[in-house]
Amino acid sequence: MIEAVNASSQLWTVIAADLAHEENSLPPEVKAGLLSLALFSLKQGRRILLERASAEPLIEINIRIMKGLRGDMNS
């Protein structure tokens, strides 16, 4: 679980950094939504490790993002 949370946190940190970059041309509302997901994911990761919180919300977010990136919007 530690490795999975660490990998997820690294991914969301990279995504957040890219979203904050001035050359990122995504619409502001998309950036805001993704930054919100990034912050939630990072906080949930800490809760999983420190408080033994459920990993399900983090897993669900990551699965939905992966499906969206693949263009699979049917699930």
N, CA, C and O atoms as a MOPAC input file, in Angstrom:
PM7 MOZYME 1SCF
protein

 N      0.82500 1    -1.18900 1     0.00000 1
 C      0.00000 1     0.00000 1     0.00000 1
 C      0.87200 1     1.25700 1     0.00000 1
 O      0.54400 1     2.25500 1    -0.64200 1
 N      1.97800 1     1.19100 1     0.72500 1
 C      2.87400 1     2.34800 1     0.78900 1
 C      3.38500 1     2.69800 1    -0.60200 1
 O      3.40000 1     3.87000 1    -0.98000 1
 N      3.80100 1     1.69800 1    -1.36400 1
 C      4.30900 1     1.94600 1    -2.72300 1
 C      3.22100 1     2.50600 1    -3.63100 1
 O      3.47900 1     3.41000 1    -4.42500 1
 N      2.01300 1     1.97400 1    -3.52000 1
 C      0.90300 1     2.44300 1    -4.36300 1
 C      0.55000 1     3.89000 1    -4.04000 1
 O      0.35800 1     4.69800 1    -4.94900 1
 N      0.46500 1     4.22200 1    -2.76800 1
 C      0.15500 1     5.60000 1    -2.37300 1
 C      1.28000 1     6.53400 1    -2.80900 1
 O      1.01800 1     7.64100 1    -3.27700 1
 N      2.51800 1     6.10000 1    -2.66000 1
 C      3.64700 1     6.91200 1    -3.08100 1
 C      3.60300 1     7.18300 1    -4.59100 1
 O      3.82000 1     8.31400 1    -5.02500 1
 N      3.32400 1     6.15500 1    -5.38000 1
 C      3.24100 1     6.33100 1    -6.83700 1
 C      2.10100 1     7.27700 1    -7.20400 1
 O      2.25800 1     8.14000 1    -8.06700 1
 N      0.96400 1     7.11200 1    -6.55200 1
 C     -0.17400 1     7.98500 1    -6.81300 1
 C      0.17000 1     9.43100 1    -6.43800 1
 O     -0.14400 1    10.35900 1    -7.18300 1
 N      0.80300 1     9.61500 1    -5.29800 1
 C      1.17400 1    10.96500 1    -4.85700 1
 C      2.16700 1    11.61300 1    -5.81400 1
 O      2.07100 1    12.80700 1    -6.09900 1
 N      3.11800 1    10.83200 1    -6.30900 1
 C      4.07000 1    11.37100 1    -7.28200 1
 C      3.35500 1    11.80400 1    -8.55200 1
 O      3.63200 1    12.87400 1    -9.09400 1
 N      2.43600 1    10.97300 1    -9.02500 1
 C      1.67700 1    11.31400 1   -10.23100 1
 C      0.88500 1    12.60600 1   -10.04600 1
 O      0.93800 1    13.50000 1   -10.89000 1
 N      0.14800 1    12.69800 1    -8.93200 1
 C     -0.68500 1    13.88200 1    -8.70800 1
 C      0.15700 1    15.12900 1    -8.47200 1
 O     -0.28400 1    16.23500 1    -8.78600 1
 N      1.35000 1    14.97500 1    -7.92800 1
 C      2.24800 1    16.11600 1    -7.75500 1
 C      2.72100 1    16.62900 1    -9.11200 1
 O      2.78100 1    17.83900 1    -9.33300 1
 N      3.05500 1    15.72000 1   -10.01300 1
 C      3.47100 1    16.10900 1   -11.36800 1
 C      2.31000 1    16.77600 1   -12.10500 1
 O      2.49300 1    17.79400 1   -12.77400 1
 N      1.12000 1    16.20000 1   -11.97900 1
 C     -0.05900 1    16.79000 1   -12.63700 1
 C     -0.30500 1    18.19700 1   -12.11100 1
 O     -0.52300 1    19.12300 1   -12.89300 1
 N     -0.27200 1    18.36500 1   -10.79100 1
 C     -0.51500 1    19.68900 1   -10.19700 1
 C      0.53200 1    20.69800 1   -10.65700 1
 O      0.19900 1    21.84400 1   -10.95700 1
 N      1.78300 1    20.28100 1   -10.71400 1
 C      2.84400 1    21.18600 1   -11.16700 1
 C      2.61600 1    21.60000 1   -12.61400 1
 O      2.80500 1    22.76500 1   -12.96600 1
 N      2.21000 1    20.65500 1   -13.44900 1
 C      1.93900 1    20.97900 1   -14.85000 1
 C      0.75000 1    21.94000 1   -14.95900 1
 O      0.78200 1    22.88200 1   -15.75100 1
 N     -0.27300 1    21.70300 1   -14.18100 1
 C     -1.45500 1    22.57300 1   -14.21700 1
 C     -1.11900 1    23.98900 1   -13.77800 1
 O     -1.71500 1    24.94700 1   -14.27100 1
 N     -0.18400 1    24.13300 1   -12.86800 1
 C      0.19100 1    25.45200 1   -12.36000 1
 C      1.13700 1    26.19300 1   -13.29700 1
 O      1.34300 1    27.39700 1   -13.14800 1
 N      1.71100 1    25.48500 1   -14.25600 1
 C      2.66400 1    26.11400 1   -15.17800 1
 C      1.92700 1    27.10900 1   -16.07100 1
 O      0.83000 1    26.83100 1   -16.55500 1
 N      2.53400 1    28.25400 1   -16.28000 1
 C      1.89400 1    29.32500 1   -17.05700 1
 C      1.61900 1    28.94800 1   -18.50900 1
 O      0.73900 1    29.53200 1   -19.14200 1
 N      2.35200 1    27.99100 1   -19.03900 1
 C      2.14200 1    27.58700 1   -20.43200 1
 C      1.05500 1    26.52300 1   -20.58500 1
 O      0.74300 1    26.12900 1   -21.70800 1
 N      0.47900 1    26.05500 1   -19.49200 1
 C     -0.59900 1    25.08100 1   -19.57900 1
 C     -1.82400 1    25.78700 1   -20.16500 1
 O     -2.29600 1    26.78500 1   -19.62100 1
 N     -2.32500 1    25.26100 1   -21.26800 1
 C     -3.39800 1    25.95500 1   -21.98800 1
 C     -4.78700 1    25.38100 1   -21.73100 1
 O     -5.73200 1    25.72100 1   -22.44300 1
 N     -4.92600 1    24.52700 1   -20.73900 1
 C     -6.26000 1    24.01900 1   -20.41200 1
 C     -7.15000 1    25.16500 1   -19.93400 1
 O     -6.66200 1    26.13500 1   -19.35300 1
 N     -8.44500 1    25.05300 1   -20.17900 1
 C     -9.36200 1    26.08700 1   -19.67300 1
 C     -9.28800 1    26.16500 1   -18.13800 1
 O     -9.07600 1    25.15000 1   -17.47400 1
 N     -9.46200 1    27.35900 1   -17.58700 1
 C     -9.35800 1    27.54100 1   -16.13800 1
 C    -10.25500 1    26.60300 1   -15.32300 1
 O     -9.84800 1    26.13700 1   -14.25900 1
 N    -11.45700 1    26.32300 1   -15.80300 1
 C    -12.36400 1    25.44900 1   -15.04200 1
 C    -11.86400 1    24.00000 1   -15.02700 1
 O    -12.07900 1    23.27800 1   -14.05300 1
 N    -11.20100 1    23.57900 1   -16.10200 1
 C    -10.62700 1    22.22800 1   -16.14700 1
 C     -9.43300 1    22.16000 1   -15.20400 1
 O     -9.27800 1    21.19900 1   -14.45100 1
 N     -8.58800 1    23.19200 1   -15.25100 1
 C     -7.44300 1    23.25200 1   -14.33700 1
 C     -7.90500 1    23.20000 1   -12.88500 1
 O     -7.35200 1    22.45800 1   -12.07300 1
 N     -8.91700 1    23.98900 1   -12.56800 1
 C     -9.41400 1    24.03500 1   -11.19000 1
 C     -9.93300 1    22.67500 1   -10.74900 1
 O     -9.66400 1    22.23800 1    -9.63000 1
 N    -10.67100 1    22.01100 1   -11.61900 1
 C    -11.19600 1    20.69200 1   -11.28000 1
 C    -10.09200 1    19.67600 1   -11.06200 1
 O    -10.14000 1    18.89500 1   -10.11200 1
 N     -9.10300 1    19.68300 1   -11.93200 1
 C     -7.99500 1    18.74400 1   -11.79000 1
 C     -7.12800 1    19.06600 1   -10.57100 1
 O     -6.64800 1    18.15600 1    -9.89600 1
 N     -6.92800 1    20.34400 1   -10.28900 1
 C     -6.18000 1    20.70900 1    -9.08800 1
 C     -6.91600 1    20.27600 1    -7.82500 1
 O     -6.29600 1    19.84800 1    -6.85200 1
 N     -8.22200 1    20.39000 1    -7.84900 1
 C     -9.02700 1    19.92300 1    -6.71600 1
 C     -8.86300 1    18.42000 1    -6.52000 1
 O     -8.70600 1    17.94900 1    -5.39300 1
 N     -8.90000 1    17.67200 1    -7.61400 1
 C     -8.67000 1    16.22300 1    -7.53300 1
 C     -7.26800 1    15.90700 1    -7.02300 1
 O     -7.07600 1    14.98300 1    -6.23400 1
 N     -6.29900 1    16.68000 1    -7.48000 1
 C     -4.92000 1    16.46000 1    -7.03200 1
 C     -4.79600 1    16.66900 1    -5.53000 1
 O     -4.20200 1    15.84800 1    -4.83100 1
 N     -5.35400 1    17.76200 1    -5.03700 1
 C     -5.28000 1    18.03400 1    -3.60000 1
 C     -5.99600 1    16.95800 1    -2.79300 1
 O     -5.47900 1    16.48900 1    -1.77900 1
 N     -7.18300 1    16.56800 1    -3.24400 1
 C     -7.91200 1    15.51100 1    -2.54500 1
 C     -7.11100 1    14.21800 1    -2.54300 1
 O     -7.00600 1    13.54700 1    -1.51700 1
 N     -6.54700 1    13.87100 1    -3.69200 1
 C     -5.79500 1    12.62400 1    -3.81300 1
 C     -4.56900 1    12.61500 1    -2.90500 1
 O     -4.26900 1    11.60200 1    -2.27300 1
 N     -3.86900 1    13.72500 1    -2.84100 1
 C     -2.70000 1    13.81100 1    -1.96700 1
 C     -3.10400 1    13.69800 1    -0.49400 1
 O     -2.45200 1    13.00200 1     0.28300 1
 N     -4.17900 1    14.38500 1    -0.12100 1
 C     -4.66000 1    14.30500 1     1.26400 1
 C     -5.14800 1    12.90100 1     1.59400 1
 O     -4.87200 1    12.38400 1     2.67700 1
 N     -5.87000 1    12.28300 1     0.66600 1
 C     -6.37800 1    10.92900 1     0.90200 1
 C     -5.22500 1     9.94200 1     1.03000 1
 O     -5.28200 1     9.02000 1     1.84400 1
 N     -4.19800 1    10.12800 1     0.24400 1
 C     -3.02000 1     9.26900 1     0.35200 1
 C     -2.40300 1     9.33300 1     1.73400 1
 O     -2.04000 1     8.30700 1     2.30900 1
 N     -2.28500 1    10.54400 1     2.26600 1
 C     -1.75300 1    10.69000 1     3.63000 1
 C     -2.67400 1    10.03100 1     4.64800 1
 O     -2.21300 1     9.38600 1     5.59000 1
 N     -3.98600 1    10.19900 1     4.45200 1
 C     -4.94300 1     9.57900 1     5.38200 1
 C     -4.86000 1     8.05300 1     5.33000 1
 O     -4.98700 1     7.38100 1     6.35300 1
 N     -4.64800 1     7.52200 1     4.14600 1
 C     -4.52300 1     6.05700 1     3.99500 1
 C     -3.33900 1     5.55700 1     4.81500 1
 O     -3.44000 1     4.55900 1     5.52800 1
 N     -2.21900 1     6.26200 1     4.70300 1
 C     -1.01300 1     5.81400 1     5.39000 1
 C     -1.03200 1     6.10200 1     6.88900 1
 O     -0.58400 1     5.27600 1     7.68400 1
 N     -1.54400 1     7.26000 1     7.27600 1
 C     -1.48100 1     7.66000 1     8.68100 1
 C     -2.67300 1     7.18800 1     9.51100 1
 O     -2.53100 1     6.86500 1    10.69100 1
 N     -3.84800 1     7.15300 1     8.88100 1
 C     -5.07100 1     6.85100 1     9.62600 1
 C     -5.72300 1     5.54100 1     9.18700 1
 O     -6.78700 1     5.16600 1     9.67800 1
 N     -5.07200 1     4.86300 1     8.26400 1
 C     -5.63500 1     3.63400 1     7.69400 1
 C     -7.02100 1     3.86300 1     7.08600 1
 O     -7.91000 1     3.01800 1     7.18900 1
 N     -7.17900 1     5.01600 1     6.45500 1
 C     -8.43000 1     5.33300 1     5.75900 1
 C     -8.57500 1     4.42200 1     4.54700 1
 O     -7.61200 1     3.79200 1     4.11000 1
 N     -9.77500 1     4.35900 1     4.01800 1
 C    -10.03800 1     3.52900 1     2.84800 1
 C     -9.29900 1     4.05900 1     1.62600 1
 O     -9.20600 1     5.26800 1     1.41100 1
 N     -8.78500 1     3.14300 1     0.84400 1
 C     -8.11400 1     3.50400 1    -0.40600 1
 C     -9.11100 1     3.60300 1    -1.56100 1
 O     -8.75400 1     4.05800 1    -2.64800 1
 N    -10.35000 1     3.18300 1    -1.33400 1
 C    -11.33900 1     3.14300 1    -2.42300 1
 C    -11.52500 1     4.47600 1    -3.14300 1
 O    -11.54000 1     4.48100 1    -4.37400 1
 N    -11.67000 1     5.61400 1    -2.44500 1
 C    -11.84100 1     6.87500 1    -3.19300 1
 C    -10.65600 1     7.18500 1    -4.10900 1
 O    -10.83900 1     7.64900 1    -5.23500 1
 N     -9.45400 1     6.92900 1    -3.62500 1
 C     -8.25600 1     7.19200 1    -4.42200 1
 C     -8.18400 1     6.25200 1    -5.61900 1
 O     -7.83300 1     6.67300 1    -6.72100 1
 N     -8.50900 1     5.00200 1    -5.40900 1
 C     -8.52800 1     4.02800 1    -6.50200 1
 C     -9.54900 1     4.43200 1    -7.55600 1
 O     -9.26200 1     4.38900 1    -8.75200 1
 N    -10.73200 1     4.82300 1    -7.11700 1
 C    -11.80200 1     5.21600 1    -8.05000 1
 C    -11.39500 1     6.42600 1    -8.88400 1
 O    -11.61000 1     6.44700 1   -10.09600 1
 N    -10.81600 1     7.42200 1    -8.24900 1
 C    -10.36000 1     8.61400 1    -8.98400 1
 C     -9.32300 1     8.22400 1   -10.02200 1
 O     -9.42000 1     8.62700 1   -11.18100 1
 N     -8.33800 1     7.44900 1    -9.61900 1
 C     -7.26400 1     7.07200 1   -10.54200 1
 C     -7.79000 1     6.23700 1   -11.70500 1
 O     -7.34500 1     6.41400 1   -12.83900 1
 N     -8.72400 1     5.33400 1   -11.44300 1
 C     -9.31100 1     4.52300 1   -12.51400 1
 C    -10.07500 1     5.41300 1   -13.48700 1
 O     -9.95100 1     5.25400 1   -14.70200 1
 N    -10.85800 1     6.34000 1   -12.96600 1
 C    -11.62900 1     7.23400 1   -13.84100 1
 C    -10.72400 1     8.12800 1   -14.68300 1
 O    -11.01500 1     8.38000 1   -15.85300 1
 N     -9.64200 1     8.60200 1   -14.10100 1
 C     -8.69400 1     9.42100 1   -14.86100 1
 C     -8.05300 1     8.58700 1   -15.96500 1
 O     -7.93800 1     9.04600 1   -17.10100 1
 N     -7.63400 1     7.36700 1   -15.64000 1
 C     -7.02000 1     6.49700 1   -16.65900 1
 C     -8.01100 1     6.21500 1   -17.79000 1
 O     -7.63800 1     6.27100 1   -18.96200 1
 N     -9.26200 1     5.91500 1   -17.45400 1
 C    -10.26500 1     5.65300 1   -18.48200 1
 C    -10.50100 1     6.88900 1   -19.33400 1
 O    -10.64200 1     6.78500 1   -20.55300 1
 N    -10.54400 1     8.04800 1   -18.71200 1
 C    -10.73000 1     9.29100 1   -19.45700 1
 C     -9.57900 1     9.54800 1   -20.41200 1
 O     -9.79300 1     9.98100 1   -21.54500 1
 N     -8.38000 1     9.28900 1   -19.96900 1
 C     -7.22300 1     9.48200 1   -20.84300 1
 C     -7.22100 1     8.52700 1   -22.02200 1
 O     -6.71200 1     8.85500 1   -23.09400 1
 N     -7.79300 1     7.33500 1   -21.82300 1
 C     -7.89800 1     6.35400 1   -22.90500 1
 C     -9.10400 1     6.63200 1   -23.80200 1
 O     -9.23300 1     6.03700 1   -24.87200 1
 N     -9.97900 1     7.52600 1   -23.37100 1
 C    -11.18400 1     7.81300 1   -24.14100 1
 C    -12.31400 1     6.85600 1   -23.83100 1
 O    -13.31700 1     6.83600 1   -24.54500 1
 N    -12.17600 1     6.06200 1   -22.78400 1
 C    -13.20100 1     5.09000 1   -22.38800 1
 C    -14.13500 1     5.74600 1   -21.38500 1
 O    -13.89000 1     5.68400 1   -20.18000 1
 N    -15.18500 1     6.36300 1   -21.85900 1
 C    -16.09700 1     7.09600 1   -20.99400 1
 C    -17.34700 1     6.28400 1   -20.63400 1
 O    -18.32100 1     6.85100 1   -20.13900 1
 N    -17.33700 1     4.97700 1   -20.87100 1
 C    -18.52200 1     4.13800 1   -20.66800 1
 C    -18.60300 1     3.49600 1   -19.28900 1
 O    -19.45100 1     2.62800 1   -19.08600 1
 N    -17.78100 1     3.87200 1   -18.35500 1
 C    -17.83200 1     3.22800 1   -17.03500 1
 C    -17.79700 1     4.23000 1   -15.92900 1
 O    -17.83200 1     3.85600 1   -14.75600 1

